[in-house]
Amino acid sequence: MSTIESTVSMMELMPEDSQIKVMEFARSLLIASPPDPFVPLSAEQILADLAESRDQASRGEYISAEDVFKEIGISHGFI
């Protein structure tokens, strides 16, 4: 018996109110999940993003890597 078959079999044995709770929980997981940040980008999008980052850097709109790592260390209790 596959995992999905086992799951459906268990769901069928549950009382209806419990089935509803499981379905609501599953729906909340699907709705709450953020979009995939790792979608493929076109060459044009990559070049546009690089141009924007260069503009931001030239305006001084950046944080040094040292400061970023320090903030991460502090927020996670390493420092």
PDB file of N, CA, C and O in Angstrom:
ATOM      1  N   MET A   1       0.853  -1.180   0.000  1.00  0.00           N
ATOM      2  CA  MET A   1       0.000   0.000   0.000  1.00  0.00           C
ATOM      3  C   MET A   1       0.899   1.244   0.000  1.00  0.00           C
ATOM      4  O   MET A   1       1.830   1.343   0.780  1.00  0.00           O
ATOM      5  N   SER A   2       0.594   2.181  -0.886  1.00  0.00           N
ATOM      6  CA  SER A   2       1.390   3.403  -0.989  1.00  0.00           C
ATOM      7  C   SER A   2       1.071   4.356   0.164  1.00  0.00           C
ATOM      8  O   SER A   2       0.083   4.176   0.883  1.00  0.00           O
ATOM      9  N   THR A   3       1.905   5.355   0.314  1.00  0.00           N
ATOM     10  CA  THR A   3       1.689   6.352   1.365  1.00  0.00           C
ATOM     11  C   THR A   3       0.360   7.062   1.182  1.00  0.00           C
ATOM     12  O   THR A   3      -0.393   7.247   2.146  1.00  0.00           O
ATOM     13  N   ILE A   4       0.054   7.440  -0.041  1.00  0.00           N
ATOM     14  CA  ILE A   4      -1.197   8.152  -0.286  1.00  0.00           C
ATOM     15  C   ILE A   4      -2.395   7.249  -0.002  1.00  0.00           C
ATOM     16  O   ILE A   4      -3.389   7.696   0.573  1.00  0.00           O
ATOM     17  N   GLU A   5      -2.295   5.971  -0.375  1.00  0.00           N
ATOM     18  CA  GLU A   5      -3.386   5.038  -0.083  1.00  0.00           C
ATOM     19  C   GLU A   5      -3.572   4.858   1.417  1.00  0.00           C
ATOM     20  O   GLU A   5      -4.696   4.818   1.919  1.00  0.00           O
ATOM     21  N   SER A   6      -2.468   4.769   2.153  1.00  0.00           N
ATOM     22  CA  SER A   6      -2.544   4.650   3.615  1.00  0.00           C
ATOM     23  C   SER A   6      -3.182   5.881   4.229  1.00  0.00           C
ATOM     24  O   SER A   6      -4.010   5.786   5.136  1.00  0.00           O
ATOM     25  N   THR A   7      -2.793   7.037   3.733  1.00  0.00           N
ATOM     26  CA  THR A   7      -3.329   8.290   4.260  1.00  0.00           C
ATOM     27  C   THR A   7      -4.822   8.387   4.009  1.00  0.00           C
ATOM     28  O   THR A   7      -5.594   8.728   4.922  1.00  0.00           O
ATOM     29  N   VAL A   8      -5.250   8.072   2.801  1.00  0.00           N
ATOM     30  CA  VAL A   8      -6.674   8.117   2.465  1.00  0.00           C
ATOM     31  C   VAL A   8      -7.435   7.108   3.313  1.00  0.00           C
ATOM     32  O   VAL A   8      -8.523   7.400   3.825  1.00  0.00           O
ATOM     33  N   SER A   9      -6.866   5.940   3.499  1.00  0.00           N
ATOM     34  CA  SER A   9      -7.508   4.909   4.313  1.00  0.00           C
ATOM     35  C   SER A   9      -7.712   5.396   5.750  1.00  0.00           C
ATOM     36  O   SER A   9      -8.784   5.203   6.336  1.00  0.00           O
ATOM     37  N   MET A  10      -6.689   6.029   6.321  1.00  0.00           N
ATOM     38  CA  MET A  10      -6.819   6.565   7.685  1.00  0.00           C
ATOM     39  C   MET A  10      -7.845   7.683   7.745  1.00  0.00           C
ATOM     40  O   MET A  10      -8.632   7.766   8.690  1.00  0.00           O
ATOM     41  N   MET A  11      -7.851   8.534   6.725  1.00  0.00           N
ATOM     42  CA  MET A  11      -8.814   9.643   6.694  1.00  0.00           C
ATOM     43  C   MET A  11     -10.249   9.123   6.647  1.00  0.00           C
ATOM     44  O   MET A  11     -11.139   9.692   7.261  1.00  0.00           O
ATOM     45  N   GLU A  12     -10.457   8.028   5.909  1.00  0.00           N
ATOM     46  CA  GLU A  12     -11.806   7.474   5.802  1.00  0.00           C
ATOM     47  C   GLU A  12     -12.313   6.950   7.130  1.00  0.00           C
ATOM     48  O   GLU A  12     -13.517   6.924   7.382  1.00  0.00           O
ATOM     49  N   LEU A  13     -11.406   6.521   8.009  1.00  0.00           N
ATOM     50  CA  LEU A  13     -11.801   5.982   9.314  1.00  0.00           C
ATOM     51  C   LEU A  13     -12.045   7.076  10.348  1.00  0.00           C
ATOM     52  O   LEU A  13     -12.643   6.822  11.391  1.00  0.00           O
ATOM     53  N   MET A  14     -11.599   8.288  10.066  1.00  0.00           N
ATOM     54  CA  MET A  14     -11.741   9.398  11.020  1.00  0.00           C
ATOM     55  C   MET A  14     -13.171   9.930  11.018  1.00  0.00           C
ATOM     56  O   MET A  14     -13.844   9.891   9.993  1.00  0.00           O
ATOM     57  N   PRO A  15     -13.602  10.469  12.162  1.00  0.00           N
ATOM     58  CA  PRO A  15     -14.903  11.136  12.176  1.00  0.00           C
ATOM     59  C   PRO A  15     -14.875  12.360  11.248  1.00  0.00           C
ATOM     60  O   PRO A  15     -13.811  12.932  10.986  1.00  0.00           O
ATOM     61  N   GLU A  16     -16.033  12.761  10.780  1.00  0.00           N
ATOM     62  CA  GLU A  16     -16.113  13.846   9.800  1.00  0.00           C
ATOM     63  C   GLU A  16     -15.513  15.143  10.325  1.00  0.00           C
ATOM     64  O   GLU A  16     -14.811  15.848   9.594  1.00  0.00           O
ATOM     65  N   ASP A  17     -15.737  15.477  11.592  1.00  0.00           N
ATOM     66  CA  ASP A  17     -15.188  16.730  12.124  1.00  0.00           C
ATOM     67  C   ASP A  17     -13.660  16.707  12.124  1.00  0.00           C
ATOM     68  O   ASP A  17     -13.005  17.716  11.870  1.00  0.00           O
ATOM     69  N   SER A  18     -13.072  15.539  12.355  1.00  0.00           N
ATOM     70  CA  SER A  18     -11.612  15.421  12.308  1.00  0.00           C
ATOM     71  C   SER A  18     -11.114  15.530  10.868  1.00  0.00           C
ATOM     72  O   SER A  18     -10.061  16.125  10.609  1.00  0.00           O
ATOM     73  N   GLN A  19     -11.858  14.951   9.928  1.00  0.00           N
ATOM     74  CA  GLN A  19     -11.491  15.064   8.514  1.00  0.00           C
ATOM     75  C   GLN A  19     -11.479  16.530   8.088  1.00  0.00           C
ATOM     76  O   GLN A  19     -10.576  16.970   7.373  1.00  0.00           O
ATOM     77  N   ILE A  20     -12.477  17.278   8.540  1.00  0.00           N
ATOM     78  CA  ILE A  20     -12.564  18.708   8.201  1.00  0.00           C
ATOM     79  C   ILE A  20     -11.362  19.455   8.751  1.00  0.00           C
ATOM     80  O   ILE A  20     -10.761  20.290   8.069  1.00  0.00           O
ATOM     81  N   LYS A  21     -10.975  19.150   9.993  1.00  0.00           N
ATOM     82  CA  LYS A  21      -9.814  19.818  10.601  1.00  0.00           C
ATOM     83  C   LYS A  21      -8.535  19.515   9.815  1.00  0.00           C
ATOM     84  O   LYS A  21      -7.709  20.402   9.589  1.00  0.00           O
ATOM     85  N   VAL A  22      -8.379  18.251   9.399  1.00  0.00           N
ATOM     86  CA  VAL A  22      -7.188  17.878   8.625  1.00  0.00           C
ATOM     87  C   VAL A  22      -7.173  18.621   7.292  1.00  0.00           C
ATOM     88  O   VAL A  22      -6.144  19.154   6.871  1.00  0.00           O
ATOM     89  N   MET A  23      -8.327  18.671   6.628  1.00  0.00           N
ATOM     90  CA  MET A  23      -8.404  19.361   5.338  1.00  0.00           C
ATOM     91  C   MET A  23      -8.136  20.862   5.479  1.00  0.00           C
ATOM     92  O   MET A  23      -7.444  21.456   4.667  1.00  0.00           O
ATOM     93  N   GLU A  24      -8.665  21.479   6.538  1.00  0.00           N
ATOM     94  CA  GLU A  24      -8.407  22.910   6.772  1.00  0.00           C
ATOM     95  C   GLU A  24      -6.932  23.166   7.031  1.00  0.00           C
ATOM     96  O   GLU A  24      -6.363  24.145   6.552  1.00  0.00           O
ATOM     97  N   PHE A  25      -6.306  22.263   7.799  1.00  0.00           N
ATOM     98  CA  PHE A  25      -4.882  22.414   8.075  1.00  0.00           C
ATOM     99  C   PHE A  25      -4.068  22.283   6.790  1.00  0.00           C
ATOM    100  O   PHE A  25      -3.171  23.090   6.520  1.00  0.00           O
ATOM    101  N   ALA A  26      -4.388  21.261   5.981  1.00  0.00           N
ATOM    102  CA  ALA A  26      -3.675  21.070   4.708  1.00  0.00           C
ATOM    103  C   ALA A  26      -3.856  22.280   3.802  1.00  0.00           C
ATOM    104  O   ALA A  26      -2.907  22.751   3.172  1.00  0.00           O
ATOM    105  N   ARG A  27      -5.059  22.811   3.747  1.00  0.00           N
ATOM    106  CA  ARG A  27      -5.331  23.990   2.919  1.00  0.00           C
ATOM    107  C   ARG A  27      -4.516  25.185   3.417  1.00  0.00           C
ATOM    108  O   ARG A  27      -3.959  25.940   2.626  1.00  0.00           O
ATOM    109  N   SER A  28      -4.429  25.345   4.739  1.00  0.00           N
ATOM    110  CA  SER A  28      -3.671  26.484   5.279  1.00  0.00           C
ATOM    111  C   SER A  28      -2.192  26.382   4.910  1.00  0.00           C
ATOM    112  O   SER A  28      -1.535  27.384   4.680  1.00  0.00           O
ATOM    113  N   LEU A  29      -1.668  25.161   4.869  1.00  0.00           N
ATOM    114  CA  LEU A  29      -0.266  24.987   4.471  1.00  0.00           C
ATOM    115  C   LEU A  29      -0.054  25.375   3.022  1.00  0.00           C
ATOM    116  O   LEU A  29       0.954  25.994   2.672  1.00  0.00           O
ATOM    117  N   LEU A  30      -1.003  25.003   2.170  1.00  0.00           N
ATOM    118  CA  LEU A  30      -0.872  25.313   0.752  1.00  0.00           C
ATOM    119  C   LEU A  30      -1.040  26.798   0.480  1.00  0.00           C
ATOM    120  O   LEU A  30      -0.338  27.374  -0.348  1.00  0.00           O
ATOM    121  N   ILE A  31      -1.950  27.436   1.179  1.00  0.00           N
ATOM    122  CA  ILE A  31      -2.216  28.858   0.970  1.00  0.00           C
ATOM    123  C   ILE A  31      -1.095  29.707   1.557  1.00  0.00           C
ATOM    124  O   ILE A  31      -0.674  30.696   0.971  1.00  0.00           O
ATOM    125  N   ALA A  32      -0.575  29.300   2.719  1.00  0.00           N
ATOM    126  CA  ALA A  32       0.415  30.106   3.440  1.00  0.00           C
ATOM    127  C   ALA A  32       1.812  30.001   2.847  1.00  0.00           C
ATOM    128  O   ALA A  32       2.661  30.816   3.158  1.00  0.00           O
ATOM    129  N   SER A  33       2.054  29.011   1.993  1.00  0.00           N
ATOM    130  CA  SER A  33       3.411  28.844   1.495  1.00  0.00           C
ATOM    131  C   SER A  33       3.759  29.964   0.513  1.00  0.00           C
ATOM    132  O   SER A  33       2.985  30.285  -0.375  1.00  0.00           O
ATOM    133  N   PRO A  34       4.921  30.571   0.706  1.00  0.00           N
ATOM    134  CA  PRO A  34       5.328  31.656  -0.192  1.00  0.00           C
ATOM    135  C   PRO A  34       5.662  31.112  -1.570  1.00  0.00           C
ATOM    136  O   PRO A  34       5.953  29.924  -1.721  1.00  0.00           O
ATOM    137  N   PRO A  35       5.656  31.960  -2.566  1.00  0.00           N
ATOM    138  CA  PRO A  35       6.021  31.498  -3.911  1.00  0.00           C
ATOM    139  C   PRO A  35       7.482  31.053  -3.948  1.00  0.00           C
ATOM    140  O   PRO A  35       8.296  31.503  -3.151  1.00  0.00           O
ATOM    141  N   ASP A  36       7.793  30.183  -4.866  1.00  0.00           N
ATOM    142  CA  ASP A  36       9.144  29.657  -5.003  1.00  0.00           C
ATOM    143  C   ASP A  36      10.100  30.772  -5.412  1.00  0.00           C
ATOM    144  O   ASP A  36       9.955  31.355  -6.484  1.00  0.00           O
ATOM    145  N   PRO A  37      11.104  31.082  -4.567  1.00  0.00           N
ATOM    146  CA  PRO A  37      12.037  32.161  -4.915  1.00  0.00           C
ATOM    147  C   PRO A  37      13.082  31.725  -5.930  1.00  0.00           C
ATOM    148  O   PRO A  37      13.864  32.539  -6.404  1.00  0.00           O
ATOM    149  N   PHE A  38      13.118  30.445  -6.280  1.00  0.00           N
ATOM    150  CA  PHE A  38      14.163  29.928  -7.149  1.00  0.00           C
ATOM    151  C   PHE A  38      13.650  29.622  -8.558  1.00  0.00           C
ATOM    152  O   PHE A  38      14.020  28.631  -9.158  1.00  0.00           O
ATOM    153  N   VAL A  39      12.793  30.507  -9.057  1.00  0.00           N
ATOM    154  CA  VAL A  39      12.300  30.320 -10.421  1.00  0.00           C
ATOM    155  C   VAL A  39      13.400  30.739 -11.397  1.00  0.00           C
ATOM    156  O   VAL A  39      14.198  31.630 -11.104  1.00  0.00           O
ATOM    157  N   PRO A  40      13.460  30.094 -12.549  1.00  0.00           N
ATOM    158  CA  PRO A  40      14.489  30.466 -13.535  1.00  0.00           C
ATOM    159  C   PRO A  40      14.285  31.907 -14.017  1.00  0.00           C
ATOM    160  O   PRO A  40      13.156  32.360 -14.188  1.00  0.00           O
ATOM    161  N   LEU A  41      15.383  32.615 -14.195  1.00  0.00           N
ATOM    162  CA  LEU A  41      15.350  33.989 -14.697  1.00  0.00           C
ATOM    163  C   LEU A  41      15.903  34.020 -16.117  1.00  0.00           C
ATOM    164  O   LEU A  41      16.787  33.245 -16.468  1.00  0.00           O
ATOM    165  N   SER A  42      15.386  34.946 -16.885  1.00  0.00           N
ATOM    166  CA  SER A  42      15.925  35.141 -18.234  1.00  0.00           C
ATOM    167  C   SER A  42      17.237  35.926 -18.126  1.00  0.00           C
ATOM    168  O   SER A  42      17.513  36.577 -17.110  1.00  0.00           O
ATOM    169  N   ALA A  43      18.020  35.880 -19.167  1.00  0.00           N
ATOM    170  CA  ALA A  43      19.275  36.634 -19.197  1.00  0.00           C
ATOM    171  C   ALA A  43      18.989  38.124 -19.042  1.00  0.00           C
ATOM    172  O   ALA A  43      19.724  38.849 -18.350  1.00  0.00           O
ATOM    173  N   GLU A  44      17.902  38.582 -19.659  1.00  0.00           N
ATOM    174  CA  GLU A  44      17.539  40.002 -19.563  1.00  0.00           C
ATOM    175  C   GLU A  44      17.227  40.396 -18.117  1.00  0.00           C
ATOM    176  O   GLU A  44      17.625  41.463 -17.656  1.00  0.00           O
ATOM    177  N   GLN A  45      16.522  39.514 -17.379  1.00  0.00           N
ATOM    178  CA  GLN A  45      16.184  39.819 -15.986  1.00  0.00           C
ATOM    179  C   GLN A  45      17.434  39.857 -15.117  1.00  0.00           C
ATOM    180  O   GLN A  45      17.584  40.726 -14.266  1.00  0.00           O
ATOM    181  N   ILE A  46      18.345  38.932 -15.359  1.00  0.00           N
ATOM    182  CA  ILE A  46      19.600  38.917 -14.595  1.00  0.00           C
ATOM    183  C   ILE A  46      20.385  40.193 -14.845  1.00  0.00           C
ATOM    184  O   ILE A  46      20.884  40.836 -13.910  1.00  0.00           O
ATOM    185  N   LEU A  47      20.491  40.599 -16.103  1.00  0.00           N
ATOM    186  CA  LEU A  47      21.227  41.824 -16.426  1.00  0.00           C
ATOM    187  C   LEU A  47      20.547  43.053 -15.841  1.00  0.00           C
ATOM    188  O   LEU A  47      21.227  43.971 -15.348  1.00  0.00           O
ATOM    189  N   ALA A  48      19.215  43.074 -15.849  1.00  0.00           N
ATOM    190  CA  ALA A  48      18.482  44.198 -15.255  1.00  0.00           C
ATOM    191  C   ALA A  48      18.711  44.247 -13.750  1.00  0.00           C
ATOM    192  O   ALA A  48      18.916  45.324 -13.175  1.00  0.00           O
ATOM    193  N   ASP A  49      18.700  43.078 -13.092  1.00  0.00           N
ATOM    194  CA  ASP A  49      18.950  43.033 -11.648  1.00  0.00           C
ATOM    195  C   ASP A  49      20.365  43.498 -11.324  1.00  0.00           C
ATOM    196  O   ASP A  49      20.588  44.222 -10.339  1.00  0.00           O
ATOM    197  N   LEU A  50      21.334  43.088 -12.138  1.00  0.00           N
ATOM    198  CA  LEU A  50      22.714  43.518 -11.913  1.00  0.00           C
ATOM    199  C   LEU A  50      22.856  45.032 -12.095  1.00  0.00           C
ATOM    200  O   LEU A  50      23.554  45.698 -11.319  1.00  0.00           O
ATOM    201  N   ALA A  51      22.202  45.574 -13.108  1.00  0.00           N
ATOM    202  CA  ALA A  51      22.259  47.021 -13.326  1.00  0.00           C
ATOM    203  C   ALA A  51      21.658  47.761 -12.140  1.00  0.00           C
ATOM    204  O   ALA A  51      22.209  48.771 -11.670  1.00  0.00           O
ATOM    205  N   GLU A  52      20.536  47.262 -11.634  1.00  0.00           N
ATOM    206  CA  GLU A  52      19.903  47.899 -10.467  1.00  0.00           C
ATOM    207  C   GLU A  52      20.814  47.823  -9.243  1.00  0.00           C
ATOM    208  O   GLU A  52      20.959  48.803  -8.511  1.00  0.00           O
ATOM    209  N   SER A  53      21.472  46.677  -9.037  1.00  0.00           N
ATOM    210  CA  SER A  53      22.352  46.555  -7.873  1.00  0.00           C
ATOM    211  C   SER A  53      23.554  47.484  -7.988  1.00  0.00           C
ATOM    212  O   SER A  53      24.001  48.062  -6.995  1.00  0.00           O
ATOM    213  N   ARG A  54      24.067  47.665  -9.203  1.00  0.00           N
ATOM    214  CA  ARG A  54      25.182  48.612  -9.394  1.00  0.00           C
ATOM    215  C   ARG A  54      24.738  50.042  -9.098  1.00  0.00           C
ATOM    216  O   ARG A  54      25.482  50.816  -8.482  1.00  0.00           O
ATOM    217  N   ASP A  55      23.532  50.406  -9.537  1.00  0.00           N
ATOM    218  CA  ASP A  55      23.002  51.741  -9.249  1.00  0.00           C
ATOM    219  C   ASP A  55      22.859  51.952  -7.746  1.00  0.00           C
ATOM    220  O   ASP A  55      23.220  53.010  -7.216  1.00  0.00           O
ATOM    221  N   GLN A  56      22.325  50.949  -7.052  1.00  0.00           N
ATOM    222  CA  GLN A  56      22.159  51.057  -5.602  1.00  0.00           C
ATOM    223  C   GLN A  56      23.516  51.203  -4.918  1.00  0.00           C
ATOM    224  O   GLN A  56      23.681  52.030  -4.009  1.00  0.00           O
ATOM    225  N   ALA A  57      24.500  50.423  -5.352  1.00  0.00           N
ATOM    226  CA  ALA A  57      25.835  50.499  -4.754  1.00  0.00           C
ATOM    227  C   ALA A  57      26.462  51.868  -4.999  1.00  0.00           C
ATOM    228  O   ALA A  57      27.084  52.443  -4.101  1.00  0.00           O
ATOM    229  N   SER A  58      26.271  52.422  -6.187  1.00  0.00           N
ATOM    230  CA  SER A  58      26.854  53.733  -6.489  1.00  0.00           C
ATOM    231  C   SER A  58      26.214  54.841  -5.652  1.00  0.00           C
ATOM    232  O   SER A  58      26.839  55.857  -5.389  1.00  0.00           O
ATOM    233  N   ARG A  59      24.968  54.628  -5.214  1.00  0.00           N
ATOM    234  CA  ARG A  59      24.287  55.587  -4.341  1.00  0.00           C
ATOM    235  C   ARG A  59      24.568  55.322  -2.865  1.00  0.00           C
ATOM    236  O   ARG A  59      24.033  56.001  -1.993  1.00  0.00           O
ATOM    237  N   GLY A  60      25.374  54.293  -2.579  1.00  0.00           N
ATOM    238  CA  GLY A  60      25.707  53.965  -1.197  1.00  0.00           C
ATOM    239  C   GLY A  60      24.615  53.183  -0.474  1.00  0.00           C
ATOM    240  O   GLY A  60      24.616  53.096   0.746  1.00  0.00           O
ATOM    241  N   GLU A  61      23.695  52.585  -1.227  1.00  0.00           N
ATOM    242  CA  GLU A  61      22.587  51.838  -0.633  1.00  0.00           C
ATOM    243  C   GLU A  61      22.972  50.367  -0.492  1.00  0.00           C
ATOM    244  O   GLU A  61      22.482  49.505  -1.218  1.00  0.00           O
ATOM    245  N   TYR A  62      23.857  50.095   0.429  1.00  0.00           N
ATOM    246  CA  TYR A  62      24.268  48.714   0.668  1.00  0.00           C
ATOM    247  C   TYR A  62      24.750  48.581   2.103  1.00  0.00           C
ATOM    248  O   TYR A  62      24.970  49.564   2.798  1.00  0.00           O
ATOM    249  N   ILE A  63      24.879  47.324   2.543  1.00  0.00           N
ATOM    250  CA  ILE A  63      25.432  47.010   3.850  1.00  0.00           C
ATOM    251  C   ILE A  63      26.628  46.094   3.594  1.00  0.00           C
ATOM    252  O   ILE A  63      26.536  45.153   2.802  1.00  0.00           O
ATOM    253  N   SER A  64      27.719  46.349   4.269  1.00  0.00           N
ATOM    254  CA  SER A  64      28.904  45.529   4.051  1.00  0.00           C
ATOM    255  C   SER A  64      28.644  44.099   4.521  1.00  0.00           C
ATOM    256  O   SER A  64      27.837  43.853   5.425  1.00  0.00           O
ATOM    257  N   ALA A  65      29.329  43.158   3.902  1.00  0.00           N
ATOM    258  CA  ALA A  65      29.169  41.750   4.277  1.00  0.00           C
ATOM    259  C   ALA A  65      29.533  41.537   5.742  1.00  0.00           C
ATOM    260  O   ALA A  65      28.883  40.770   6.446  1.00  0.00           O
ATOM    261  N   GLU A  66      30.546  42.248   6.211  1.00  0.00           N
ATOM    262  CA  GLU A  66      30.958  42.135   7.617  1.00  0.00           C
ATOM    263  C   GLU A  66      29.802  42.514   8.543  1.00  0.00           C
ATOM    264  O   GLU A  66      29.531  41.816   9.529  1.00  0.00           O
ATOM    265  N   ASP A  67      29.093  43.602   8.215  1.00  0.00           N
ATOM    266  CA  ASP A  67      27.953  44.024   9.041  1.00  0.00           C
ATOM    267  C   ASP A  67      26.799  43.029   8.954  1.00  0.00           C
ATOM    268  O   ASP A  67      26.127  42.750   9.947  1.00  0.00           O
ATOM    269  N   VAL A  68      26.571  42.481   7.772  1.00  0.00           N
ATOM    270  CA  VAL A  68      25.503  41.488   7.603  1.00  0.00           C
ATOM    271  C   VAL A  68      25.789  40.268   8.465  1.00  0.00           C
ATOM    272  O   VAL A  68      24.921  39.777   9.195  1.00  0.00           O
ATOM    273  N   PHE A  69      27.024  39.749   8.393  1.00  0.00           N
ATOM    274  CA  PHE A  69      27.379  38.568   9.181  1.00  0.00           C
ATOM    275  C   PHE A  69      27.288  38.850  10.674  1.00  0.00           C
ATOM    276  O   PHE A  69      26.865  37.991  11.454  1.00  0.00           O
ATOM    277  N   LYS A  70      27.661  40.059  11.067  1.00  0.00           N
ATOM    278  CA  LYS A  70      27.571  40.427  12.484  1.00  0.00           C
ATOM    279  C   LYS A  70      26.108  40.436  12.929  1.00  0.00           C
ATOM    280  O   LYS A  70      25.768  39.914  13.987  1.00  0.00           O
ATOM    281  N   GLU A  71      25.219  41.026  12.111  1.00  0.00           N
ATOM    282  CA  GLU A  71      23.793  41.051  12.443  1.00  0.00           C
ATOM    283  C   GLU A  71      23.218  39.643  12.541  1.00  0.00           C
ATOM    284  O   GLU A  71      22.432  39.344  13.451  1.00  0.00           O
ATOM    285  N   ILE A  72      23.613  38.772  11.617  1.00  0.00           N
ATOM    286  CA  ILE A  72      23.143  37.382  11.653  1.00  0.00           C
ATOM    287  C   ILE A  72      23.647  36.688  12.912  1.00  0.00           C
ATOM    288  O   ILE A  72      22.884  35.991  13.592  1.00  0.00           O
ATOM    289  N   GLY A  73      24.897  36.897  13.242  1.00  0.00           N
ATOM    290  CA  GLY A  73      25.465  36.293  14.449  1.00  0.00           C
ATOM    291  C   GLY A  73      24.759  36.753  15.704  1.00  0.00           C
ATOM    292  O   GLY A  73      24.459  35.944  16.600  1.00  0.00           O
ATOM    293  N   ILE A  74      24.443  38.042  15.776  1.00  0.00           N
ATOM    294  CA  ILE A  74      23.747  38.576  16.949  1.00  0.00           C
ATOM    295  C   ILE A  74      22.319  38.034  17.013  1.00  0.00           C
ATOM    296  O   ILE A  74      21.854  37.588  18.071  1.00  0.00           O
ATOM    297  N   SER A  75      21.612  38.047  15.870  1.00  0.00           N
ATOM    298  CA  SER A  75      20.218  37.609  15.880  1.00  0.00           C
ATOM    299  C   SER A  75      20.071  36.118  16.212  1.00  0.00           C
ATOM    300  O   SER A  75      19.058  35.700  16.739  1.00  0.00           O
ATOM    301  N   HIS A  76      21.103  35.310  15.921  1.00  0.00           N
ATOM    302  CA  HIS A  76      21.031  33.882  16.215  1.00  0.00           C
ATOM    303  C   HIS A  76      21.806  33.496  17.476  1.00  0.00           C
ATOM    304  O   HIS A  76      21.929  32.317  17.798  1.00  0.00           O
ATOM    305  N   GLY A  77      22.293  34.497  18.211  1.00  0.00           N
ATOM    306  CA  GLY A  77      22.939  34.233  19.485  1.00  0.00           C
ATOM    307  C   GLY A  77      24.352  33.714  19.402  1.00  0.00           C
ATOM    308  O   GLY A  77      24.873  33.161  20.372  1.00  0.00           O
ATOM    309  N   PHE A  78      25.014  33.869  18.256  1.00  0.00           N
ATOM    310  CA  PHE A  78      26.399  33.419  18.140  1.00  0.00           C
ATOM    311  C   PHE A  78      27.370  34.462  18.677  1.00  0.00           C
ATOM    312  O   PHE A  78      28.502  34.148  19.019  1.00  0.00           O
ATOM    313  N   ILE A  79      26.930  35.700  18.705  1.00  0.00           N
ATOM    314  CA  ILE A  79      27.804  36.801  19.158  1.00  0.00           C
ATOM    315  C   ILE A  79      27.187  37.412  20.391  1.00  0.00           C
ATOM    316  O   ILE A  79      26.014  37.644  20.484  1.00  0.00           O
TER     317      ILE A  79
END
